[in-house]
Structures are given as C-alpha cells and as structure tokens.
Amino acid sequence: MCLRASKGARVKEVSVEERQSVKTSISPAIITRVRDFGEADLLVTFFTPERGCLKGVARAARRSRRRFPNCLDLFCLSRVEYAEHPRGGELHTMISCRLLDGFEGLRRDWGILTLAGYMVEVVEMLSPPQTADPSLFSLLLRTFKLLEGEIQPLNVQIFFEAAAMALGGYGIELGRCCSCGRTYEGRGRAAFHPEKGGIVCLRCGSESALNPGLDPLGVQALGHLQALEWDLFERMTLTREIVQAIERVNRRHMDYRLGRRPKSLAWL
Ligand SMILES: [Zn+2]
C-alpha cells in the first residue's frame, strides 16, 4: 500500500514504523462528498454508522478505477476499507471499495438529487465527525430509498427533517402547551414556538410567520414523523397545505436549533 502523497497534495509522508502500525477498518458507508485531490487522487467524505463522517484519500482513483469500481460516486452506499491515519489525524487512506447500492433512482431528477444533498448537509450538521450515529445512518438510507420511489419529495423531506432532529435530541414537544402546560388533546390549532421547542395553545400564543400554526392532523402527523413512524404517517390523508405547514414548522425549528441554514436549501 502506498501512503506517499501525490504531487501537490497536502499529505505528509509517514515513517516505516507508522506504516506498520496502521489500523484498517471496513464499514458500510454513504459517499457524501467527492472532489479531486492532487494530480490523480480523490478526496472522499463518507458517512459510516459507527464512526460518523470521515474523510479519506483514494490514491490514483482518477487514473485507475480498478480498486474503486463505480463505488465512489456521490450518494452511493459502498463497503469501504480504509487505513486509519497513523497519527490519529482526520484524513484516512482508502484501500478498497465495493458498491452495495448505487441509488440510481436519486439521479433521475435534479430536484431529487438536490434534496439528497440537502439531507447529507443536515447529517453533517447534526453528527459530529468520527462519532457513532447508527440511527441517523439508517434514517439517511431509508429516506434515500423513499426518494427513489414514487413518493412526493416534500413528504420525504419533512419525514427526514423531523426524524433527524428527533434523533439528534431536538424533538418538538407536541403533547402539551409549552407555556401553560395544558395537555394537548388533539383538538384545535396550535402555534409552534421555536424558543420553547414545542407547541403553545392559542390562549398562550398566536400564529404568525415566526410561530407557524398546525391543525390537529398536522400535530398528529408530525408526531408520527418524529417517532420514525413513516407507515402511520403514510396512512393519513393529508392535504398539501398540512404538509407545507409541517415544513414551515420544521424550518423554524431547524433554523433556531442548528443556528444556520444548510446552503443546499437555497436550491430546493
Ligand atoms: Zn397554553
């Protein structure tokens, strides 16, 4: 295995001792970013269930596809084998790679591909590098599968947003008014309050652009999405207005909790 940096690449050469102590790992991974690196290499960012987001250099991957046949394309699910950085650095070395699922259905439409990119960006914001997050990994795979099907993309988007935030510890309180504490009985509209992280009854607050409202079906649907109950959500009969209302709540919630908007949102 050659760990020598190609010309122009910012990788230090490692000693013989370090080379001998290199630890290799194998993991399923979703390829989240790929860019040219040096003269012939690729810099690959990949999301794994047990180590979160990682970066690796695929040596000579642009010159020869033998070791990396069709498995380093954006949003592919691949089985990656990589040598960990010998000094604990963040840049690993890709050894081999095998395609598990190319998610070809994502590539049929520019809007779907952009939505997949937005989901990856949210994952990067929620998941600290090199930290295990198998639930978020499963969610991303599941939503990629849904995007390949004949499902309204906005429905998949609100599912991903609500579920990802809940898995990240930012679930929206839907069971009671976050101001007076009264239990929400599933009757009447409620307004979302970003600072309180939940809904408030209309005695305690009012609907506005900053505090988007939900009707009872919207609250119930959002509850299913946060609990990753896609099947129950799908069985509900929801109007486009309700789905859009949930998206407005998700947007306000994510803006407030994440502190910045994913750049790719501008393209959706
Ligand atoms: Zn109240």
PDB file of C-alpha atoms and ligand atoms in Angstrom:
ATOM      1  CA  MET A   1       0.000   0.000   0.000  1.00  0.00           C
ATOM      2  CA  CYS A   2       1.426   3.344  -0.961  1.00  0.00           C
ATOM      3  CA  LEU A   3       0.886   6.102   1.549  1.00  0.00           C
ATOM      4  CA  ARG A   4       3.068   8.598  -0.267  1.00  0.00           C
ATOM      5  CA  ALA A   5       1.314  11.831  -1.096  1.00  0.00           C
ATOM      6  CA  SER A   6       0.925  12.638  -4.749  1.00  0.00           C
ATOM      7  CA  LYS A   7       2.463  15.843  -6.034  1.00  0.00           C
ATOM      8  CA  GLY A   8       0.595  18.892  -4.861  1.00  0.00           C
ATOM      9  CA  ALA A   9      -1.436  17.063  -2.227  1.00  0.00           C
ATOM     10  CA  ARG A  10      -1.156  18.214   1.373  1.00  0.00           C
ATOM     11  CA  VAL A  11      -0.384  14.832   2.927  1.00  0.00           C
ATOM     12  CA  LYS A  12       2.803  14.193   4.922  1.00  0.00           C
ATOM     13  CA  GLU A  13       4.798  11.046   4.263  1.00  0.00           C
ATOM     14  CA  VAL A  14       4.617   8.526   7.105  1.00  0.00           C
ATOM     15  CA  SER A  15       7.504   6.577   8.618  1.00  0.00           C
ATOM     16  CA  VAL A  16       8.038   2.808   8.243  1.00  0.00           C
ATOM     17  CA  GLU A  17       7.053   2.296  11.906  1.00  0.00           C
ATOM     18  CA  GLU A  18       3.874   4.251  11.423  1.00  0.00           C
ATOM     19  CA  ARG A  19       3.098   2.316   8.260  1.00  0.00           C
ATOM     20  CA  GLN A  20       3.448  -0.982  10.109  1.00  0.00           C
ATOM     21  CA  SER A  21       1.103   0.144  12.891  1.00  0.00           C
ATOM     22  CA  VAL A  22      -1.635   1.335  10.553  1.00  0.00           C
ATOM     23  CA  LYS A  23      -5.049   0.040  11.552  1.00  0.00           C
ATOM     24  CA  THR A  24      -7.504  -0.831   8.830  1.00  0.00           C
ATOM     25  CA  SER A  25     -11.281  -0.713   9.124  1.00  0.00           C
ATOM     26  CA  ILE A  26     -14.148  -1.957   6.981  1.00  0.00           C
ATOM     27  CA  SER A  27     -17.577  -0.366   7.088  1.00  0.00           C
ATOM     28  CA  PRO A  28     -20.681   0.299   5.052  1.00  0.00           C
ATOM     29  CA  ALA A  29     -20.647   3.977   4.134  1.00  0.00           C
ATOM     30  CA  ILE A  30     -22.642   6.532   2.195  1.00  0.00           C
ATOM     31  CA  ILE A  31     -20.385   8.631  -0.026  1.00  0.00           C
ATOM     32  CA  THR A  32     -21.296  12.225   0.824  1.00  0.00           C
ATOM     33  CA  ARG A  33     -18.663  14.327  -0.965  1.00  0.00           C
ATOM     34  CA  VAL A  34     -16.063  13.659  -3.646  1.00  0.00           C
ATOM     35  CA  ARG A  35     -13.520  16.078  -5.056  1.00  0.00           C
ATOM     36  CA  ASP A  36     -10.261  15.996  -6.963  1.00  0.00           C
ATOM     37  CA  PHE A  37      -7.165  15.889  -4.788  1.00  0.00           C
ATOM     38  CA  GLY A  38      -3.646  16.355  -6.130  1.00  0.00           C
ATOM     39  CA  GLU A  39      -2.975  15.124  -9.647  1.00  0.00           C
ATOM     40  CA  ALA A  40      -4.713  11.757  -9.654  1.00  0.00           C
ATOM     41  CA  ASP A  41      -6.373  11.236  -6.276  1.00  0.00           C
ATOM     42  CA  LEU A  42      -9.855  11.808  -4.921  1.00  0.00           C
ATOM     43  CA  LEU A  43     -10.731  13.250  -1.532  1.00  0.00           C
ATOM     44  CA  VAL A  44     -13.781  11.327  -0.347  1.00  0.00           C
ATOM     45  CA  THR A  45     -16.068  12.155   2.566  1.00  0.00           C
ATOM     46  CA  PHE A  46     -18.138   9.193   3.717  1.00  0.00           C
ATOM     47  CA  PHE A  47     -20.721   8.670   6.443  1.00  0.00           C
ATOM     48  CA  THR A  48     -20.468   5.458   8.454  1.00  0.00           C
ATOM     49  CA  PRO A  49     -22.800   4.082  11.153  1.00  0.00           C
ATOM     50  CA  GLU A  50     -20.086   3.533  13.757  1.00  0.00           C
ATOM     51  CA  ARG A  51     -17.673   6.423  13.103  1.00  0.00           C
ATOM     52  CA  GLY A  52     -19.917   9.138  11.673  1.00  0.00           C
ATOM     53  CA  CYS A  53     -18.479  11.350   8.920  1.00  0.00           C
ATOM     54  CA  LEU A  54     -14.925  10.504   7.835  1.00  0.00           C
ATOM     55  CA  LYS A  55     -12.543  11.673   5.123  1.00  0.00           C
ATOM     56  CA  GLY A  56     -10.208   9.547   3.054  1.00  0.00           C
ATOM     57  CA  VAL A  57      -7.867   9.883   0.107  1.00  0.00           C
ATOM     58  CA  ALA A  58      -8.394   7.408  -2.731  1.00  0.00           C
ATOM     59  CA  ARG A  59      -4.963   7.183  -4.347  1.00  0.00           C
ATOM     60  CA  ALA A  60      -4.878   7.282  -8.136  1.00  0.00           C
ATOM     61  CA  ALA A  61      -8.652   6.851  -8.222  1.00  0.00           C
ATOM     62  CA  ARG A  62      -8.934   9.235 -11.165  1.00  0.00           C
ATOM     63  CA  ARG A  63      -6.321   7.325 -13.152  1.00  0.00           C
ATOM     64  CA  SER A  64      -7.465   3.777 -12.448  1.00  0.00           C
ATOM     65  CA  ARG A  65     -10.894   2.556 -11.377  1.00  0.00           C
ATOM     66  CA  ARG A  66      -9.678  -0.957 -10.610  1.00  0.00           C
ATOM     67  CA  ARG A  67      -9.663  -0.611  -6.813  1.00  0.00           C
ATOM     68  CA  PHE A  68     -12.671   1.695  -6.733  1.00  0.00           C
ATOM     69  CA  PRO A  69     -15.092   0.465  -9.426  1.00  0.00           C
ATOM     70  CA  ASN A  70     -18.169   2.765  -9.519  1.00  0.00           C
ATOM     71  CA  CYS A  71     -18.266   2.837  -5.733  1.00  0.00           C
ATOM     72  CA  LEU A  72     -17.095   6.382  -5.005  1.00  0.00           C
ATOM     73  CA  ASP A  73     -19.934   8.194  -6.757  1.00  0.00           C
ATOM     74  CA  LEU A  74     -21.932  10.705  -4.759  1.00  0.00           C
ATOM     75  CA  PHE A  75     -24.640   9.180  -2.501  1.00  0.00           C
ATOM     76  CA  CYS A  76     -23.632   5.567  -3.217  1.00  0.00           C
ATOM     77  CA  LEU A  77     -23.807   3.032  -0.415  1.00  0.00           C
ATOM     78  CA  SER A  78     -20.476   1.215  -0.501  1.00  0.00           C
ATOM     79  CA  ARG A  79     -18.448  -1.146   1.604  1.00  0.00           C
ATOM     80  CA  VAL A  80     -15.249   0.800   2.221  1.00  0.00           C
ATOM     81  CA  GLU A  81     -11.945  -0.473   3.534  1.00  0.00           C
ATOM     82  CA  TYR A  82      -9.644   2.252   4.786  1.00  0.00           C
ATOM     83  CA  ALA A  83      -6.364   2.644   6.647  1.00  0.00           C
ATOM     84  CA  GLU A  84      -6.721   4.937   9.602  1.00  0.00           C
ATOM     85  CA  HIS A  85      -4.417   7.922   9.815  1.00  0.00           C
ATOM     86  CA  PRO A  86      -1.328   6.683  11.738  1.00  0.00           C
ATOM     87  CA  ARG A  87      -1.146   9.720  13.999  1.00  0.00           C
ATOM     88  CA  GLY A  88      -4.850   9.995  14.738  1.00  0.00           C
ATOM     89  CA  GLY A  89      -5.424  12.660  12.107  1.00  0.00           C
ATOM     90  CA  GLU A  90      -8.691  13.056  10.294  1.00  0.00           C
ATOM     91  CA  LEU A  91      -7.514  12.098   6.804  1.00  0.00           C
ATOM     92  CA  HIS A  92      -7.576   8.336   6.228  1.00  0.00           C
ATOM     93  CA  THR A  93      -6.446   6.314   3.197  1.00  0.00           C
ATOM     94  CA  MET A  94      -8.979   4.392   1.130  1.00  0.00           C
ATOM     95  CA  ILE A  95      -7.734   0.862   0.407  1.00  0.00           C
ATOM     96  CA  SER A  96     -10.637  -0.696  -1.468  1.00  0.00           C
ATOM     97  CA  CYS A  97     -14.315  -0.183  -2.033  1.00  0.00           C
ATOM     98  CA  ARG A  98     -17.294  -2.226  -3.239  1.00  0.00           C
ATOM     99  CA  LEU A  99     -20.626  -0.862  -4.382  1.00  0.00           C
ATOM    100  CA  LEU A 100     -23.638  -2.056  -2.349  1.00  0.00           C
ATOM    101  CA  ASP A 101     -26.355   0.262  -3.718  1.00  0.00           C
ATOM    102  CA  GLY A 102     -25.845   2.996  -6.287  1.00  0.00           C
ATOM    103  CA  PHE A 103     -29.236   4.631  -5.551  1.00  0.00           C
ATOM    104  CA  GLU A 104     -29.704   5.182  -9.272  1.00  0.00           C
ATOM    105  CA  GLY A 105     -33.245   6.414  -8.643  1.00  0.00           C
ATOM    106  CA  LEU A 106     -31.850   9.556  -6.993  1.00  0.00           C
ATOM    107  CA  ARG A 107     -30.222  10.546 -10.276  1.00  0.00           C
ATOM    108  CA  ARG A 108     -33.383  10.600 -12.364  1.00  0.00           C
ATOM    109  CA  ASP A 109     -34.245  14.144 -11.383  1.00  0.00           C
ATOM    110  CA  TRP A 110     -32.159  17.180 -10.449  1.00  0.00           C
ATOM    111  CA  GLY A 111     -34.611  18.141  -7.679  1.00  0.00           C
ATOM    112  CA  ILE A 112     -34.326  14.687  -6.057  1.00  0.00           C
ATOM    113  CA  LEU A 113     -30.535  14.818  -6.253  1.00  0.00           C
ATOM    114  CA  THR A 114     -30.541  18.279  -4.656  1.00  0.00           C
ATOM    115  CA  LEU A 115     -32.811  17.027  -1.876  1.00  0.00           C
ATOM    116  CA  ALA A 116     -30.399  14.145  -1.208  1.00  0.00           C
ATOM    117  CA  GLY A 117     -27.574  16.704  -0.988  1.00  0.00           C
ATOM    118  CA  TYR A 118     -29.611  18.764   1.476  1.00  0.00           C
ATOM    119  CA  MET A 119     -30.145  15.681   3.668  1.00  0.00           C
ATOM    120  CA  VAL A 120     -26.425  14.947   3.667  1.00  0.00           C
ATOM    121  CA  GLU A 121     -25.711  18.532   4.724  1.00  0.00           C
ATOM    122  CA  VAL A 122     -28.179  18.232   7.627  1.00  0.00           C
ATOM    123  CA  VAL A 123     -26.489  14.959   8.663  1.00  0.00           C
ATOM    124  CA  GLU A 124     -23.123  16.740   8.695  1.00  0.00           C
ATOM    125  CA  MET A 125     -24.583  19.495  10.878  1.00  0.00           C
ATOM    126  CA  LEU A 126     -26.162  17.055  13.343  1.00  0.00           C
ATOM    127  CA  SER A 127     -23.461  14.403  13.531  1.00  0.00           C
ATOM    128  CA  PRO A 128     -20.034  15.393  14.925  1.00  0.00           C
ATOM    129  CA  PRO A 129     -17.147  13.904  12.878  1.00  0.00           C
ATOM    130  CA  GLN A 130     -15.869  10.495  13.993  1.00  0.00           C
ATOM    131  CA  THR A 131     -18.852   9.881  16.293  1.00  0.00           C
ATOM    132  CA  ALA A 132     -21.113   6.818  16.053  1.00  0.00           C
ATOM    133  CA  ASP A 133     -24.634   7.574  14.886  1.00  0.00           C
ATOM    134  CA  PRO A 134     -26.165   4.331  13.547  1.00  0.00           C
ATOM    135  CA  SER A 135     -29.745   5.628  13.847  1.00  0.00           C
ATOM    136  CA  LEU A 136     -29.013   8.668  11.693  1.00  0.00           C
ATOM    137  CA  PHE A 137     -27.198   6.421   9.208  1.00  0.00           C
ATOM    138  CA  SER A 138     -30.265   4.150   8.981  1.00  0.00           C
ATOM    139  CA  LEU A 139     -32.535   7.167   8.559  1.00  0.00           C
ATOM    140  CA  LEU A 140     -30.460   8.517   5.668  1.00  0.00           C
ATOM    141  CA  LEU A 141     -30.538   5.123   3.927  1.00  0.00           C
ATOM    142  CA  ARG A 142     -34.280   4.841   4.497  1.00  0.00           C
ATOM    143  CA  THR A 143     -35.017   8.293   3.112  1.00  0.00           C
ATOM    144  CA  PHE A 144     -32.765   7.700   0.077  1.00  0.00           C
ATOM    145  CA  LYS A 145     -34.833   4.559  -0.613  1.00  0.00           C
ATOM    146  CA  LEU A 146     -38.061   6.547  -0.269  1.00  0.00           C
ATOM    147  CA  LEU A 147     -36.746   9.233  -2.637  1.00  0.00           C
ATOM    148  CA  GLU A 148     -36.169   6.535  -5.246  1.00  0.00           C
ATOM    149  CA  GLY A 149     -39.867   5.640  -5.132  1.00  0.00           C
ATOM    150  CA  GLU A 150     -42.926   7.448  -6.411  1.00  0.00           C
ATOM    151  CA  ILE A 151     -43.482   9.412  -3.199  1.00  0.00           C
ATOM    152  CA  GLN A 152     -43.968  13.168  -3.005  1.00  0.00           C
ATOM    153  CA  PRO A 153     -40.445  14.514  -2.303  1.00  0.00           C
ATOM    154  CA  LEU A 154     -41.808  17.094   0.178  1.00  0.00           C
ATOM    155  CA  ASN A 155     -43.296  14.250   2.264  1.00  0.00           C
ATOM    156  CA  VAL A 156     -39.908  12.528   2.383  1.00  0.00           C
ATOM    157  CA  GLN A 157     -38.241  15.850   3.213  1.00  0.00           C
ATOM    158  CA  ILE A 158     -40.461  16.571   6.236  1.00  0.00           C
ATOM    159  CA  PHE A 159     -40.004  12.968   7.412  1.00  0.00           C
ATOM    160  CA  PHE A 160     -36.236  13.258   7.226  1.00  0.00           C
ATOM    161  CA  GLU A 161     -36.188  16.674   8.926  1.00  0.00           C
ATOM    162  CA  ALA A 162     -38.477  15.719  11.811  1.00  0.00           C
ATOM    163  CA  ALA A 163     -36.843  12.324  12.375  1.00  0.00           C
ATOM    164  CA  ALA A 164     -33.260  13.618  12.097  1.00  0.00           C
ATOM    165  CA  MET A 165     -33.921  16.425  14.585  1.00  0.00           C
ATOM    166  CA  ALA A 166     -35.611  14.000  16.999  1.00  0.00           C
ATOM    167  CA  LEU A 167     -32.689  11.546  16.730  1.00  0.00           C
ATOM    168  CA  GLY A 168     -30.324  14.464  17.365  1.00  0.00           C
ATOM    169  CA  GLY A 169     -32.140  15.196  20.634  1.00  0.00           C
ATOM    170  CA  TYR A 170     -34.201  18.090  19.278  1.00  0.00           C
ATOM    171  CA  GLY A 171     -37.678  16.585  19.137  1.00  0.00           C
ATOM    172  CA  ILE A 172     -40.542  19.105  19.202  1.00  0.00           C
ATOM    173  CA  GLU A 173     -42.796  18.894  22.288  1.00  0.00           C
ATOM    174  CA  LEU A 174     -46.269  18.127  20.921  1.00  0.00           C
ATOM    175  CA  GLY A 175     -48.017  16.641  23.958  1.00  0.00           C
ATOM    176  CA  ARG A 176     -48.731  19.811  25.896  1.00  0.00           C
ATOM    177  CA  CYS A 177     -48.706  23.582  25.666  1.00  0.00           C
ATOM    178  CA  CYS A 178     -45.137  24.696  26.357  1.00  0.00           C
ATOM    179  CA  SER A 179     -46.413  27.851  28.033  1.00  0.00           C
ATOM    180  CA  CYS A 180     -49.294  26.854  30.369  1.00  0.00           C
ATOM    181  CA  GLY A 181     -48.520  23.123  30.444  1.00  0.00           C
ATOM    182  CA  ARG A 182     -52.053  22.131  29.449  1.00  0.00           C
ATOM    183  CA  THR A 183     -52.203  18.716  27.725  1.00  0.00           C
ATOM    184  CA  TYR A 184     -52.856  18.983  24.002  1.00  0.00           C
ATOM    185  CA  GLU A 185     -55.973  16.862  23.441  1.00  0.00           C
ATOM    186  CA  GLY A 186     -55.728  16.799  19.666  1.00  0.00           C
ATOM    187  CA  ARG A 187     -58.405  19.450  19.192  1.00  0.00           C
ATOM    188  CA  GLY A 188     -57.942  22.953  17.842  1.00  0.00           C
ATOM    189  CA  ARG A 189     -54.968  24.621  16.258  1.00  0.00           C
ATOM    190  CA  ALA A 190     -51.651  25.205  17.978  1.00  0.00           C
ATOM    191  CA  ALA A 191     -48.712  27.507  17.245  1.00  0.00           C
ATOM    192  CA  PHE A 192     -45.100  26.377  17.170  1.00  0.00           C
ATOM    193  CA  HIS A 193     -42.754  28.278  19.475  1.00  0.00           C
ATOM    194  CA  PRO A 194     -39.071  27.817  18.448  1.00  0.00           C
ATOM    195  CA  GLU A 195     -37.590  29.183  21.679  1.00  0.00           C
ATOM    196  CA  LYS A 196     -39.719  26.827  23.798  1.00  0.00           C
ATOM    197  CA  GLY A 197     -39.126  23.910  21.426  1.00  0.00           C
ATOM    198  CA  GLY A 198     -42.791  22.953  21.256  1.00  0.00           C
ATOM    199  CA  ILE A 199     -46.356  23.961  20.544  1.00  0.00           C
ATOM    200  CA  VAL A 200     -48.373  26.500  22.517  1.00  0.00           C
ATOM    201  CA  CYS A 201     -52.150  26.692  22.751  1.00  0.00           C
ATOM    202  CA  LEU A 202     -53.851  29.696  21.178  1.00  0.00           C
ATOM    203  CA  ARG A 203     -54.664  31.065  24.641  1.00  0.00           C
ATOM    204  CA  CYS A 204     -50.940  31.427  25.261  1.00  0.00           C
ATOM    205  CA  GLY A 205     -49.748  32.447  21.803  1.00  0.00           C
ATOM    206  CA  SER A 206     -50.853  33.203  18.278  1.00  0.00           C
ATOM    207  CA  GLU A 207     -49.883  32.034  14.814  1.00  0.00           C
ATOM    208  CA  SER A 208     -47.528  34.146  12.723  1.00  0.00           C
ATOM    209  CA  ALA A 209     -44.686  33.719  10.244  1.00  0.00           C
ATOM    210  CA  LEU A 210     -42.345  33.259  13.214  1.00  0.00           C
ATOM    211  CA  ASN A 211     -44.774  30.963  15.031  1.00  0.00           C
ATOM    212  CA  PRO A 212     -46.317  28.814  12.283  1.00  0.00           C
ATOM    213  CA  GLY A 213     -49.541  27.027  13.154  1.00  0.00           C
ATOM    214  CA  LEU A 214     -50.623  23.413  12.868  1.00  0.00           C
ATOM    215  CA  ASP A 215     -54.086  21.887  12.892  1.00  0.00           C
ATOM    216  CA  PRO A 216     -54.750  18.653  14.839  1.00  0.00           C
ATOM    217  CA  LEU A 217     -53.918  16.453  11.837  1.00  0.00           C
ATOM    218  CA  GLY A 218     -50.658  18.337  11.357  1.00  0.00           C
ATOM    219  CA  VAL A 219     -49.692  17.840  15.011  1.00  0.00           C
ATOM    220  CA  GLN A 220     -50.531  14.127  14.790  1.00  0.00           C
ATOM    221  CA  ALA A 221     -48.606  13.706  11.527  1.00  0.00           C
ATOM    222  CA  LEU A 222     -45.546  15.495  12.914  1.00  0.00           C
ATOM    223  CA  GLY A 223     -45.685  13.191  15.942  1.00  0.00           C
ATOM    224  CA  HIS A 224     -45.537  10.142  13.655  1.00  0.00           C
ATOM    225  CA  LEU A 225     -42.622  11.622  11.698  1.00  0.00           C
ATOM    226  CA  GLN A 226     -40.622  12.388  14.834  1.00  0.00           C
ATOM    227  CA  ALA A 227     -41.207   8.819  16.057  1.00  0.00           C
ATOM    228  CA  LEU A 228     -39.995   7.472  12.672  1.00  0.00           C
ATOM    229  CA  GLU A 229     -43.483   6.029  12.090  1.00  0.00           C
ATOM    230  CA  TRP A 230     -43.445   6.534   8.333  1.00  0.00           C
ATOM    231  CA  ASP A 231     -46.081   3.837   7.732  1.00  0.00           C
ATOM    232  CA  LEU A 232     -48.560   5.526  10.093  1.00  0.00           C
ATOM    233  CA  PHE A 233     -47.825   8.912   8.512  1.00  0.00           C
ATOM    234  CA  GLU A 234     -48.384   7.499   5.024  1.00  0.00           C
ATOM    235  CA  ARG A 235     -51.772   6.080   6.008  1.00  0.00           C
ATOM    236  CA  MET A 236     -53.025   9.537   6.983  1.00  0.00           C
ATOM    237  CA  THR A 237     -54.920  11.568   4.424  1.00  0.00           C
ATOM    238  CA  LEU A 238     -53.137  14.894   4.435  1.00  0.00           C
ATOM    239  CA  THR A 239     -53.662  17.890   2.207  1.00  0.00           C
ATOM    240  CA  ARG A 240     -50.732  19.652   0.592  1.00  0.00           C
ATOM    241  CA  GLU A 241     -51.422  22.593   2.952  1.00  0.00           C
ATOM    242  CA  ILE A 242     -50.866  20.416   6.029  1.00  0.00           C
ATOM    243  CA  VAL A 243     -47.605  19.036   4.632  1.00  0.00           C
ATOM    244  CA  GLN A 244     -46.447  22.580   3.844  1.00  0.00           C
ATOM    245  CA  ALA A 245     -47.417  23.709   7.354  1.00  0.00           C
ATOM    246  CA  ILE A 246     -45.260  20.928   8.851  1.00  0.00           C
ATOM    247  CA  GLU A 247     -42.389  22.017   6.613  1.00  0.00           C
ATOM    248  CA  ARG A 248     -42.702  25.602   7.911  1.00  0.00           C
ATOM    249  CA  VAL A 249     -42.551  24.315  11.497  1.00  0.00           C
ATOM    250  CA  ASN A 250     -39.518  22.147  10.694  1.00  0.00           C
ATOM    251  CA  ARG A 251     -37.803  25.121   9.050  1.00  0.00           C
ATOM    252  CA  ARG A 252     -38.290  27.437  12.025  1.00  0.00           C
ATOM    253  CA  HIS A 253     -37.237  24.660  14.400  1.00  0.00           C
ATOM    254  CA  MET A 254     -34.072  23.822  12.441  1.00  0.00           C
ATOM    255  CA  ASP A 255     -33.146  27.483  11.934  1.00  0.00           C
ATOM    256  CA  TYR A 256     -33.357  28.047  15.675  1.00  0.00           C
ATOM    257  CA  ARG A 257     -31.669  24.829  16.862  1.00  0.00           C
ATOM    258  CA  LEU A 258     -28.963  24.473  14.198  1.00  0.00           C
ATOM    259  CA  GLY A 259     -28.091  28.164  14.116  1.00  0.00           C
ATOM    260  CA  ARG A 260     -27.660  28.314  10.345  1.00  0.00           C
ATOM    261  CA  ARG A 261     -29.414  27.112   7.234  1.00  0.00           C
ATOM    262  CA  PRO A 262     -27.947  24.333   5.102  1.00  0.00           C
ATOM    263  CA  LYS A 263     -26.583  26.028   1.963  1.00  0.00           C
ATOM    264  CA  SER A 264     -28.261  23.485  -0.311  1.00  0.00           C
ATOM    265  CA  LEU A 265     -31.692  24.584   0.929  1.00  0.00           C
ATOM    266  CA  ALA A 266     -31.458  27.535  -1.463  1.00  0.00           C
ATOM    267  CA  TRP A 267     -31.615  25.074  -4.397  1.00  0.00           C
ATOM    268  CA  LEU A 268     -34.700  23.163  -3.255  1.00  0.00           C
TER     269      LEU A 268
HETATM  270 ZN    ZN B   1     -51.216  27.302  26.834  1.00  0.00          ZN
END
